[in-house]
Coordinates of C-alpha atoms and ligand atoms in Angstrom, one line a residue:
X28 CA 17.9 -66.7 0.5
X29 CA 20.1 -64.7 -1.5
X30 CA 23.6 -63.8 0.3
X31 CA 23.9 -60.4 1.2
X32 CA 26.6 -57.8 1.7
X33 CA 24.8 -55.6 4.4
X34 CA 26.3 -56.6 7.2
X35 CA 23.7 -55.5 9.5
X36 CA 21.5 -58.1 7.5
X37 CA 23.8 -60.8 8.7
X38 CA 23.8 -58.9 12.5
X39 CA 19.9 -59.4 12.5
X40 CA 19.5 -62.7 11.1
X41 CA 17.4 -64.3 13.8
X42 CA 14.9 -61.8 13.5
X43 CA 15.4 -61.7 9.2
X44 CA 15.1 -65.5 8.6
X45 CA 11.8 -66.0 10.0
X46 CA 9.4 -65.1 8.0
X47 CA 7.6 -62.5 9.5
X48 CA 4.1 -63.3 11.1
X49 CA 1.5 -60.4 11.9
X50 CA 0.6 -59.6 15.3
X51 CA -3.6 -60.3 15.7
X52 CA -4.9 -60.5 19.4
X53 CA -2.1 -62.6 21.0
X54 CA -0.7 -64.5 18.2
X55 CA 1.9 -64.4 15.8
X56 CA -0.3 -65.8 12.5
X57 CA 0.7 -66.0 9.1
X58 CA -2.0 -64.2 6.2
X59 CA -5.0 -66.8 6.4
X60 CA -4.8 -67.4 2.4
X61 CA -1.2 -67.9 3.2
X62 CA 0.3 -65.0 0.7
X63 CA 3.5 -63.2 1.4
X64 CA 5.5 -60.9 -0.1
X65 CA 9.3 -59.9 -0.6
X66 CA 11.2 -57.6 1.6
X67 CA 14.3 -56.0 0.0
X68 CA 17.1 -54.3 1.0
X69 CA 17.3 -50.6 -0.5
X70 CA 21.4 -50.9 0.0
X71 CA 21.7 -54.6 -2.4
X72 CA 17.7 -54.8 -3.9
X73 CA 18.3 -58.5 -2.4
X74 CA 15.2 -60.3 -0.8
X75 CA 15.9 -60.2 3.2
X76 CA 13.2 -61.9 4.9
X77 CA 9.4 -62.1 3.5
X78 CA 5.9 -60.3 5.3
X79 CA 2.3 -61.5 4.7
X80 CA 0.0 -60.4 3.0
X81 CA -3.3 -59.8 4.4
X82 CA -6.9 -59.8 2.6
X83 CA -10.2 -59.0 3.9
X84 CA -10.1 -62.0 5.9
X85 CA -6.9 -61.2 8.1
X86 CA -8.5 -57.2 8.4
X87 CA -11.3 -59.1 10.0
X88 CA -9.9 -60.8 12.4
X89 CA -7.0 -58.1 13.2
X90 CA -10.1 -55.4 13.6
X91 CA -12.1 -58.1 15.8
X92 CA -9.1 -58.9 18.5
X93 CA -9.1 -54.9 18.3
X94 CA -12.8 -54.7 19.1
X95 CA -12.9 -57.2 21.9
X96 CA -10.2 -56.0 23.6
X97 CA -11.7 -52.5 23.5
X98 CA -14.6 -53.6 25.4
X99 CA -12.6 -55.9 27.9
X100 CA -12.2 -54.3 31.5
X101 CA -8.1 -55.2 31.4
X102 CA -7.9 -52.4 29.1
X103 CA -11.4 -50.7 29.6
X104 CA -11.2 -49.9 33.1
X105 CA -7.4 -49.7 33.3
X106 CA -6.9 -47.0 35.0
X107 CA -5.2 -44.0 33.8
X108 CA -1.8 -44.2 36.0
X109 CA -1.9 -48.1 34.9
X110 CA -1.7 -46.9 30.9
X111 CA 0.9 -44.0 32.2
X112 CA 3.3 -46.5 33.6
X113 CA 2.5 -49.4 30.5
X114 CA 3.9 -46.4 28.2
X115 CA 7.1 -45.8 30.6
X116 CA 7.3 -49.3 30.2
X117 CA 7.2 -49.9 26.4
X118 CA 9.4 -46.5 26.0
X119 CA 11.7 -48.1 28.2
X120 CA 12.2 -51.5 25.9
X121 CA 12.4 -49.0 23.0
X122 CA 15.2 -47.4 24.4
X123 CA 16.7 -50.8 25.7
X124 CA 16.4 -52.2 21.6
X125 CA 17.2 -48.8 19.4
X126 CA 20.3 -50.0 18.5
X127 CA 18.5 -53.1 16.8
X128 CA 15.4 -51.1 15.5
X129 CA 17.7 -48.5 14.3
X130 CA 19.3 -51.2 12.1
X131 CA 16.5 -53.0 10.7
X132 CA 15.0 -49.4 9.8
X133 CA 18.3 -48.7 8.1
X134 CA 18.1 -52.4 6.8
X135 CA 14.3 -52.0 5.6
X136 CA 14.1 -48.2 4.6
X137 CA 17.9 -48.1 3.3
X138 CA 18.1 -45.5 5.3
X139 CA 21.7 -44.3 7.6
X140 CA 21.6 -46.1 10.8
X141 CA 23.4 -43.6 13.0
X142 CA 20.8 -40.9 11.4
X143 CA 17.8 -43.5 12.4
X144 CA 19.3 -44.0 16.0
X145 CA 19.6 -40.4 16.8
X146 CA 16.6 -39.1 15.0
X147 CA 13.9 -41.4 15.0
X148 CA 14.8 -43.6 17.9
X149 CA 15.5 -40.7 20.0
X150 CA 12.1 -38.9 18.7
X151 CA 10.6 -42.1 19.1
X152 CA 11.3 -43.0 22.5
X153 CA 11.1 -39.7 23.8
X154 CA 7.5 -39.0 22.1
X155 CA 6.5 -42.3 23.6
X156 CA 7.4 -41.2 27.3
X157 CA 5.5 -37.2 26.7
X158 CA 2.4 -39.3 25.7
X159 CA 2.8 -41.4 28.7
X160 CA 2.4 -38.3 30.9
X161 CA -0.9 -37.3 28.6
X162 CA -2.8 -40.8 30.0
X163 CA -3.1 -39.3 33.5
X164 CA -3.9 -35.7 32.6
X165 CA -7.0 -36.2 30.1
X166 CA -9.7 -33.9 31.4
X167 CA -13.6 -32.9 30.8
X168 CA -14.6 -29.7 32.1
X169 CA -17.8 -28.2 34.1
X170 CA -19.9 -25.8 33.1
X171 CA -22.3 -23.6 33.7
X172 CA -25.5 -23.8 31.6
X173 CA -28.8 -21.7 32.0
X174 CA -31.0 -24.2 29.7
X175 CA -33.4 -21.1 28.4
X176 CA -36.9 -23.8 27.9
X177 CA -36.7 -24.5 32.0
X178 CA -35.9 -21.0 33.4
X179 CA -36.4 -22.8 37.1
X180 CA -34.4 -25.6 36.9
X181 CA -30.9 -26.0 38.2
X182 CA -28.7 -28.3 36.1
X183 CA -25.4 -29.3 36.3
X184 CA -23.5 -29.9 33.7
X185 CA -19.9 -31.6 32.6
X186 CA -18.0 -33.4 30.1
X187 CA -16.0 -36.2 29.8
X188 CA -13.8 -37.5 26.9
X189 CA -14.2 -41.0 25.8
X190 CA -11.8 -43.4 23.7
X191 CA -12.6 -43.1 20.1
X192 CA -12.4 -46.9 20.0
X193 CA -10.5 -49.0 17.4
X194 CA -8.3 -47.1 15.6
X195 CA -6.7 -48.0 12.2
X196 CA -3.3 -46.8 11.8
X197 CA -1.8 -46.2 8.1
X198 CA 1.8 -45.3 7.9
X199 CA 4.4 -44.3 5.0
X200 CA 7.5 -46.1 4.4
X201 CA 10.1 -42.6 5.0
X202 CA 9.9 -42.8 8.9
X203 CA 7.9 -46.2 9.5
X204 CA 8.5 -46.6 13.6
X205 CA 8.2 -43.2 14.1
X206 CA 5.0 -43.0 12.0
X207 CA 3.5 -45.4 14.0
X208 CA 4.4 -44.7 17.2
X209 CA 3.1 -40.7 16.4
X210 CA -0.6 -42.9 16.1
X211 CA -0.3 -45.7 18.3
X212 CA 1.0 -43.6 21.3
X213 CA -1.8 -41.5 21.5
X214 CA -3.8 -44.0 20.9
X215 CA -2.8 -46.2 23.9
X216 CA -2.6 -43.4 26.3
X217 CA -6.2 -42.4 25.5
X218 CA -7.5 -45.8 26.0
X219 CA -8.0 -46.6 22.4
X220 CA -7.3 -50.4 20.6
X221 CA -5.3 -50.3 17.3
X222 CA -4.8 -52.5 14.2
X223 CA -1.6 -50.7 12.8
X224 CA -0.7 -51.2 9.4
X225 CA 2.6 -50.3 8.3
X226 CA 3.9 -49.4 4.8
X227 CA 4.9 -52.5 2.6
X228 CA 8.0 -51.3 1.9
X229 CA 8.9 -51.0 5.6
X230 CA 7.2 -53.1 8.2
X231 CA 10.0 -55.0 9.9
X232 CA 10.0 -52.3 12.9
X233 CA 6.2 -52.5 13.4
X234 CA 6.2 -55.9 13.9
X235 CA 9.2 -56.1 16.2
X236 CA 7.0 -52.8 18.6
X237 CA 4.2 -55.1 18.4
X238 CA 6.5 -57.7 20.4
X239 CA 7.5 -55.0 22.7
X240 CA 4.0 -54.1 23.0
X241 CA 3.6 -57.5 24.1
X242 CA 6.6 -57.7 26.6
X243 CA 5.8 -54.3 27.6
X244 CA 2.4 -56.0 29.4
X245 CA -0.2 -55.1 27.2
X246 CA -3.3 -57.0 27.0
X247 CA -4.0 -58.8 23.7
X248 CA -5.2 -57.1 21.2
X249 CA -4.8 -53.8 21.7
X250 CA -2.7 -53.4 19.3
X251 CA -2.6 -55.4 16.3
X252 CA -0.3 -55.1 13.3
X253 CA -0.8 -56.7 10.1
X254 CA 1.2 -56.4 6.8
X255 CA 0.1 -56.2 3.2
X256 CA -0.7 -53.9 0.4
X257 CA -2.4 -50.1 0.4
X258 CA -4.9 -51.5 -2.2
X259 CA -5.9 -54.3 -0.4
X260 CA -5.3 -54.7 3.6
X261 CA -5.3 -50.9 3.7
X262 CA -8.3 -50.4 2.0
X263 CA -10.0 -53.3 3.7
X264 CA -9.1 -52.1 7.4
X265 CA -10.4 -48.2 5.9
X266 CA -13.7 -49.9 5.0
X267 CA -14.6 -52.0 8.1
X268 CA -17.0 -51.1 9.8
X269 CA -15.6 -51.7 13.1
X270 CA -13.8 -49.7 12.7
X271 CA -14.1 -46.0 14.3
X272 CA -11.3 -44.0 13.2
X273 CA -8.5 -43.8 10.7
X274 CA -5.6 -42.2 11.0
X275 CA -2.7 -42.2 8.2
X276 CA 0.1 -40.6 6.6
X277 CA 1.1 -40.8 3.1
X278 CA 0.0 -39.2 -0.4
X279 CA -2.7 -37.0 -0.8
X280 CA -4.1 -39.2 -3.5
X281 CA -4.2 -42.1 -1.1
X282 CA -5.3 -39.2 1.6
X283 CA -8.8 -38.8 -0.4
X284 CA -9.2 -42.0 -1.2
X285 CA -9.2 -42.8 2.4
X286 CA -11.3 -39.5 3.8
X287 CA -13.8 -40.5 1.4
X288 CA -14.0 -43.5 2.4
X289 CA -14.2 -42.7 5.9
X290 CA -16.7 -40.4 6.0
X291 CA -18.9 -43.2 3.9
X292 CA -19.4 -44.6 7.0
X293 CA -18.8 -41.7 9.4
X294 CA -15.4 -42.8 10.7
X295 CA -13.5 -39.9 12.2
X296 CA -9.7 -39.1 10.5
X297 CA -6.6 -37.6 10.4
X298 CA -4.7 -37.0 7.3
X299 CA -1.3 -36.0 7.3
X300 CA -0.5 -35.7 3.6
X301 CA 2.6 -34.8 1.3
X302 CA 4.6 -31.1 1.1
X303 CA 6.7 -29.4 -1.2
X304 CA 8.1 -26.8 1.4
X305 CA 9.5 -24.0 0.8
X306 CA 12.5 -22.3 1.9
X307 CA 13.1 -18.6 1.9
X308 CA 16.5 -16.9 2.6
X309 CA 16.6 -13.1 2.9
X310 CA 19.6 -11.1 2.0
X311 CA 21.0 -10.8 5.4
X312 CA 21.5 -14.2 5.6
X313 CA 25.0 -15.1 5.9
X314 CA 25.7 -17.5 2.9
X315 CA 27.4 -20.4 4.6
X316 CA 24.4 -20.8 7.0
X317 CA 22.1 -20.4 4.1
X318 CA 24.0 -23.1 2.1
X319 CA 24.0 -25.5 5.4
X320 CA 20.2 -25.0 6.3
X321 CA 18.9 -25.5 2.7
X322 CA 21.3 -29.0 2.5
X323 CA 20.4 -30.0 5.8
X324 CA 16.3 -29.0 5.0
X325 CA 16.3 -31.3 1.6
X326 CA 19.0 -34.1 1.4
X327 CA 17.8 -35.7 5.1
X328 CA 16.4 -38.9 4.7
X329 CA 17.7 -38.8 1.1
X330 CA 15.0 -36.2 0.8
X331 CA 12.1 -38.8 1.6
X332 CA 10.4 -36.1 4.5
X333 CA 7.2 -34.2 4.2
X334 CA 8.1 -31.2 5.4
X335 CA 11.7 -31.3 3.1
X336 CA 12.4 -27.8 1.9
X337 CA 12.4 -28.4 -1.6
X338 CA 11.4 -25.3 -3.1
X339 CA 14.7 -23.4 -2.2
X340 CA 13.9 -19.2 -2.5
X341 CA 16.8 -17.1 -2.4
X342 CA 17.0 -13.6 -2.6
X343 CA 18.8 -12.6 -6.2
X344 CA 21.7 -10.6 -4.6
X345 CA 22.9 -14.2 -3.1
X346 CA 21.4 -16.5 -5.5
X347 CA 24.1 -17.8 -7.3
X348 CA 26.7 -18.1 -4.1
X349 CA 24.1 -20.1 -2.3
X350 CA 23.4 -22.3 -5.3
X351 CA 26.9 -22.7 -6.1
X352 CA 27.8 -23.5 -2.7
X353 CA 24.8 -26.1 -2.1
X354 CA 25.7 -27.5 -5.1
X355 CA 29.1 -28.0 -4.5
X356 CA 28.2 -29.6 -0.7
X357 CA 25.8 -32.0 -2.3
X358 CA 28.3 -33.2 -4.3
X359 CA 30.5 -34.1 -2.0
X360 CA 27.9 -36.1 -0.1
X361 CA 29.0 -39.6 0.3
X362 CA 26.2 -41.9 -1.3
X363 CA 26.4 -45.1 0.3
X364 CA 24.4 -47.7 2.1
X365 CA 23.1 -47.3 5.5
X366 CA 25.1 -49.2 7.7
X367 CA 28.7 -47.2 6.1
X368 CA 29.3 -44.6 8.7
X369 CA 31.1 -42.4 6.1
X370 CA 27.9 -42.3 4.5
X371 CA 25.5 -39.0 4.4
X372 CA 22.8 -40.2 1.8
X373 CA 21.8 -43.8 1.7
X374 CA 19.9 -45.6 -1.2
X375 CA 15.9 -44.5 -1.1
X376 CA 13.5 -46.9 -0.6
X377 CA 12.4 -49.0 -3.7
X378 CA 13.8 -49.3 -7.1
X379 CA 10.1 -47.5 -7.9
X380 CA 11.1 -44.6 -6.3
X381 CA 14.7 -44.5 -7.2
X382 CA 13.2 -44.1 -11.2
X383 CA 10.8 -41.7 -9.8
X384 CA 13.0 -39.6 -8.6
X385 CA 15.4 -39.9 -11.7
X386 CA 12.5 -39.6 -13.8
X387 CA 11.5 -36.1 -12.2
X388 CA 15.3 -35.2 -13.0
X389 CA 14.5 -35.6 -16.3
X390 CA 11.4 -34.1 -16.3
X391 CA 13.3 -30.9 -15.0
X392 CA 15.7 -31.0 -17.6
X393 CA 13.0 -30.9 -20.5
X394 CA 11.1 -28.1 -18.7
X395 CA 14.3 -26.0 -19.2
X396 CA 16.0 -26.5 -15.8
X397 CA 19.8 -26.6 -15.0
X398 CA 21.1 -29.1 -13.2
X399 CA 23.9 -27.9 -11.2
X400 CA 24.9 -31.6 -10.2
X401 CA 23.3 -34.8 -9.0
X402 CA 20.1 -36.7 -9.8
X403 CA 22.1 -39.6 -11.3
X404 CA 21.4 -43.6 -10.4
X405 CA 24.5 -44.9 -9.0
X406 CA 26.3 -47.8 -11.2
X407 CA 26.0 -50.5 -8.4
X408 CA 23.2 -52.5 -6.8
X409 CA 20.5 -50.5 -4.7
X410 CA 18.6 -48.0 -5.2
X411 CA 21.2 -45.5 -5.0
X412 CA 20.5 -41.5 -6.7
X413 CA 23.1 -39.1 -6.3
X414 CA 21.5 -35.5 -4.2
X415 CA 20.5 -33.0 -7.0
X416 CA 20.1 -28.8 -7.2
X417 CA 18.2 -28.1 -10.0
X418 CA 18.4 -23.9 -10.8
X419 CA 16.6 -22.0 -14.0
X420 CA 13.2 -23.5 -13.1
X421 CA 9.5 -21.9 -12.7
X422 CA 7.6 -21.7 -9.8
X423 CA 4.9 -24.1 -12.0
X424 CA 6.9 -25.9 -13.7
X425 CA 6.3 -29.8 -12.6
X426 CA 9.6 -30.3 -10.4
X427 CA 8.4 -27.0 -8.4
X428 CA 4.5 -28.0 -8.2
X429 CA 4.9 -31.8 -7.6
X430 CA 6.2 -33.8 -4.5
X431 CA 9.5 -35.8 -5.6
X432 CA 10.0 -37.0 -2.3
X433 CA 13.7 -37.6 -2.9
X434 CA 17.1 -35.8 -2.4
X435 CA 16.2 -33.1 -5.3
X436 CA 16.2 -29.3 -4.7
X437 CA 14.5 -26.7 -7.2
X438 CA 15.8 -23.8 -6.5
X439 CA 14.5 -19.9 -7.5
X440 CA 15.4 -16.1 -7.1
X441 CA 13.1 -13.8 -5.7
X442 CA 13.5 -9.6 -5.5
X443 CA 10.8 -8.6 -2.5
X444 CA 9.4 -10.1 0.5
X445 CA 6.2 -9.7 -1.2
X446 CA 7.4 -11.7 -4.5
X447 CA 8.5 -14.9 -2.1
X448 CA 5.5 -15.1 0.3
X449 CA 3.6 -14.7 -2.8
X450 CA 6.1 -17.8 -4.8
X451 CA 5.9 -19.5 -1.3
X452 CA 2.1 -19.9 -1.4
X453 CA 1.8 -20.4 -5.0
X454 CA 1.6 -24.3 -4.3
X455 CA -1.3 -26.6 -3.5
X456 CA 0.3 -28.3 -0.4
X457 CA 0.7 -26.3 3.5
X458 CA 2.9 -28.7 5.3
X459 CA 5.5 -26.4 6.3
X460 CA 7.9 -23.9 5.4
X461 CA 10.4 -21.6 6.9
X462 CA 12.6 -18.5 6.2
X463 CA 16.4 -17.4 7.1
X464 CA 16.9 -14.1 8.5
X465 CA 18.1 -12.1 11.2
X466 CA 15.5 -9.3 11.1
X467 CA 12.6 -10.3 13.2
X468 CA 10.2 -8.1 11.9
X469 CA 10.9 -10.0 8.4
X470 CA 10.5 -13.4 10.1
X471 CA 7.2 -13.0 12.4
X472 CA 5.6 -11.3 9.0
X473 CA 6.7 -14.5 7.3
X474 CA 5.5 -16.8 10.0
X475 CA 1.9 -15.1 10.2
X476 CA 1.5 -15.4 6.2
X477 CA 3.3 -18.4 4.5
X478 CA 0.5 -20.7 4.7
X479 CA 2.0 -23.9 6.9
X480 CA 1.2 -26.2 9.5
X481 CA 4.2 -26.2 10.9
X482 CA 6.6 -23.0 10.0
X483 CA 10.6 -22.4 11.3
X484 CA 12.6 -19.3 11.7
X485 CA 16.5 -20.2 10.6
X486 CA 16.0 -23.9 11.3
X487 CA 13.9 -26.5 9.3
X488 CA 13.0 -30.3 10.2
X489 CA 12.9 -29.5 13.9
X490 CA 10.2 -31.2 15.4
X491 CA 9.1 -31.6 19.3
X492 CA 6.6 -33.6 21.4
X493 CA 4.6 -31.0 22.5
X494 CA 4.4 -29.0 19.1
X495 CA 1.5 -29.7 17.0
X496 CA 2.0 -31.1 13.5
X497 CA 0.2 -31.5 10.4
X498 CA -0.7 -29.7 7.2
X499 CA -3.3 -27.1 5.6
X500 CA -4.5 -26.8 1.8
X501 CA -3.7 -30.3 0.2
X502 CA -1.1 -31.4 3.2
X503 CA -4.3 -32.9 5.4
X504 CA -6.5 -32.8 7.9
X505 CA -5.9 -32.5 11.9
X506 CA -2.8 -32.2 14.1
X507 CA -0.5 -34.8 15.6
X508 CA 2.1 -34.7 18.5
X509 CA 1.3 -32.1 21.3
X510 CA -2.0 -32.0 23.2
X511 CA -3.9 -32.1 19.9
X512 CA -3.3 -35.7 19.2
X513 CA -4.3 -36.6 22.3
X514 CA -7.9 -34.5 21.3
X515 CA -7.9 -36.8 17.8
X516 CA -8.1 -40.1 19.7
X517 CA -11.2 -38.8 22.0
X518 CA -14.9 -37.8 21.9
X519 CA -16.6 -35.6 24.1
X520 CA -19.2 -36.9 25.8
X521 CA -21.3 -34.1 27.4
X522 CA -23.6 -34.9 30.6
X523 CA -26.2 -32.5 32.3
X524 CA -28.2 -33.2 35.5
X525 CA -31.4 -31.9 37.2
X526 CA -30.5 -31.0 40.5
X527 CA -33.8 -29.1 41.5
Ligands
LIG8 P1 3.4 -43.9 -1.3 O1 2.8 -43.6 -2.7 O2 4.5 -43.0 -0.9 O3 3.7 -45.3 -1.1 P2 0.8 -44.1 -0.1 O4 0.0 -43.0 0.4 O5 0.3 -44.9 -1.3 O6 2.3 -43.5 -0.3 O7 1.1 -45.1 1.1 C1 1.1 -44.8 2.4 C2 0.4 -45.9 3.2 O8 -0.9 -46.1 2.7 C3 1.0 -47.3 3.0 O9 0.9 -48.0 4.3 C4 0.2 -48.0 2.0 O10 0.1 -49.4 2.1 C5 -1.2 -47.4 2.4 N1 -2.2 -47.4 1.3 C6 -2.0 -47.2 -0.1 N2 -3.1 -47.2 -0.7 C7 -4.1 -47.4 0.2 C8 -5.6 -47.4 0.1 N3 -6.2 -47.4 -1.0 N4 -6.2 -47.6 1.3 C9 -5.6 -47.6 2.5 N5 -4.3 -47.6 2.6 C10 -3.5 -47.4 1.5

């Protein structure tokens, strides 16, 4: 193995040397055809350990253990307070490890470790714990029915939610523990088995929850995590027909690929799909906080987040000030790797998307936009792009219309609150969006028409447990987090009775 300068590499080198096994039942097995493939650090683009690669063949068994442990009466029968405190428990070893999985998160996804301990540890343990109270508070309801064909009968009726079954899991490569954990925990506290497949860019974390799944007490196989390509193990685990329902985040070109495929043979699924979110700032907004929010909403995670506010409006009267002045703060943004704590934005993902994102730059530039600063590959290893504010673009021009998914901000004037919900909606995606003001008749008009999922007033990014998340338009199909991903892992069974 190549010598590496992350030193977090070196801190986790027990866990980095092996070569990574997937999680199927209750062993630790390498790819049956015994492939594997490269994992590289974003901060040196030096091989760190290696994952397998699973075909058809691994899908198979992965989606078997999955099965039988579905139908086994440890899990079947387990009662609810028994999956409540297995949660706690598995939160608990979370919390106890979030140093470590914030490191190999920053090690894997390149992003900045004390970012990934506070923000997706934190959301992920806590998320982990709010769907633990959801496995004793699952409910049916009674009702009362009439049944017009037998006016003398008396009926009684209820119903009762039931475990969708085996669950496939898909997850992106921009939040990859917390992606998983926002399907598995629902999942587990519903009574549900899942074969989770994480991104192959990122899947160090899901392999080390699947041991904490173990040591948390679960019985085998009911959750299984195998590693391999979209194309391939994704596609095959879509496919099987054991399976009942996918749920996965990532493109929306993958998205319909993957509904289609799923209704084929009537799976039920959740897509939570890309964004290109828009921002609006009203006049009233005092131009420091404008300049904060709108760095804050787009260089996070180097700008690899759905709901990143990349489509920046900005009342004319304080365009250029807030442009200037984001400008200015992005490029002073220390661009460095992950485990630096001076560092803001860390190297993206893959060299892929690092060209992507440069390549959109470009793309920018021969549409006619300016770029104010940024959008530059760094001259070192990694896959490092400085954060970008590009100004003097149209609303659908390709930088506007497309997802980058990287640290790049387009940025527009508008005159009337009409012109920016009408600039805001102007877009195929509905992830989310939000606006800055201090007039709340402004900001609930907002709220009720930019058409989002998920919309903020004078915040952006801020998620919680309970609030339900996920996209209209392109951005997907169903909610996660709240009460309504506890809904997407359950059917209703309905039951009615003669009594007389
Ligand atoms: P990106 O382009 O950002 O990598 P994708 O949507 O392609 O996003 O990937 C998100 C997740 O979907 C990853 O885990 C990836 O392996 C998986 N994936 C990609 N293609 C497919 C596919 N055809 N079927 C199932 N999963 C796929």
């Amino acid at each position: 193995m190549a010598v590496s300068h992350n030193p977090l590499v070196e801190k986790h080198r027990s866990f980095l040397t092996r070569q990574q096994k997937m999680l199927i039942g209750d062993s630790w097995v390498d790819a049956a055809a015994g492939h594997t493939l490269a994992v590289l650090d974003p901060s040196t683009g030096q091989e760190i350990t290696r994952i397998a690669l699973a075909d058809e063949t691994d899908i198979d068994r992965a989606v078997e253990a999955a099965r039988q442990a579905f139908r086994d009466p440890a899990w079947a029968d387990m009662k609810p307070t028994a999956r409540q405190k297995l949660l706690l428990q598995l939160a608990d070893l979370i919390e106890r490890h979030a140093d470590e999985l914030a490191e190999l998160e920053s090690i894997d996804n390149g992003k900045v470790a004390a970012a990934a301990r506070m923000a997706d540890l934190n959301g992920t343990i806590e998320f982990v714990r709010y769907m633990a109270g959801w496995a004793t508070k699952i409910s049916g309801e009674t009702l009362d029915v009439s049944v017009p064909r037998l006016p003398d009968g008396k009926f009684f009726a209820y119903t009762k939610p039931r475990p969708v079954g085996v669950v496939a899991a898909i997850v992106p490569w921009n939040f990859p523990l917390m992606m998983a954990i926002w399907k598995v925990a629902p999942a587990l506290a519903t009574g549900c088995t899942v074969v989770l497949k994480p991104a192959e860019q990122t899947s160090l974390t899901a392999l080390r929850l699947g041991e904490l799944v173990r040591e948390a007490g679960y019985p085998a196989g009911v959750l299984n995590v195998v590693t391999g390509l979209g194309a391939q193990a994704g596609a095959a685990l879509v496919e099987h027909p054991a399976v009942d329902k996918v749920t996965f985040t990532g493109s929306v070109e993958t998205g319909k690929l993957i509904g289609k495929s799923a209704v084929e043979s009537m799976k039920r699924f959740t897509l939570e799909l890309g964004g290109k979110s828009p921002m609006i700032v009203m006049p009233d907004m005092p131009v420091e906080q404008a300049v904060q929010g709108a760095a804050n909403a787009i260089f996070y995670n180097q700008g690899q987040v759905c709901t990143a506010g990349s489509r920046l409006y900005i009342h004319r009267s304080i365009f250029d000030e807030v442009t200037r002045g984001i400008a200015d703060h992005a490029a002073q943004l220390t661009v460095g790797p992950g485990h630096d704590s001076a560092t803001r934005i860390g190297p993206l993902v893959s060299e892929e998307q690092a060209q992507r994102v440069c390549r959109y730059v470009e793309i920018g530039r021969s549409e006619g936009a300016r770029v104010l600063t940024g959008g530059e590959r760094l001259d070192r290893p990694g896959y490092y792009v400085s954060p970008a504010v590009l100004v003097d673009v149209d609303n659908r021009s390709r930088v506007v219309c497309e997802e980058i998914f990287g640290p790049v901000l387009t940025a527009m004037p508008f005159d009337t609150e009409e012109e920016a919900i009408a600039l805001a909606n102007d877009s195929r995606y509905g992830l989310a969006g939000s606006v800055w003001t201090r007039d709340l008749a402004v900001a609930h008009r907002m709220a009720e028409r930019v058409e989002a999922g998920i919309f903020w007033i004078n915040c952006h990014n801020v998620l919680d447990p309970n609030l339900p998340f996920g996209g209209v338009k392109a951005s997907g199909i169903g909610r996660e987090l709240g009460k309504a991903s506890i809904d997407a892992y359950l059917e209703t069974k309905s039951v009615m009775m003669r009594l007389a």
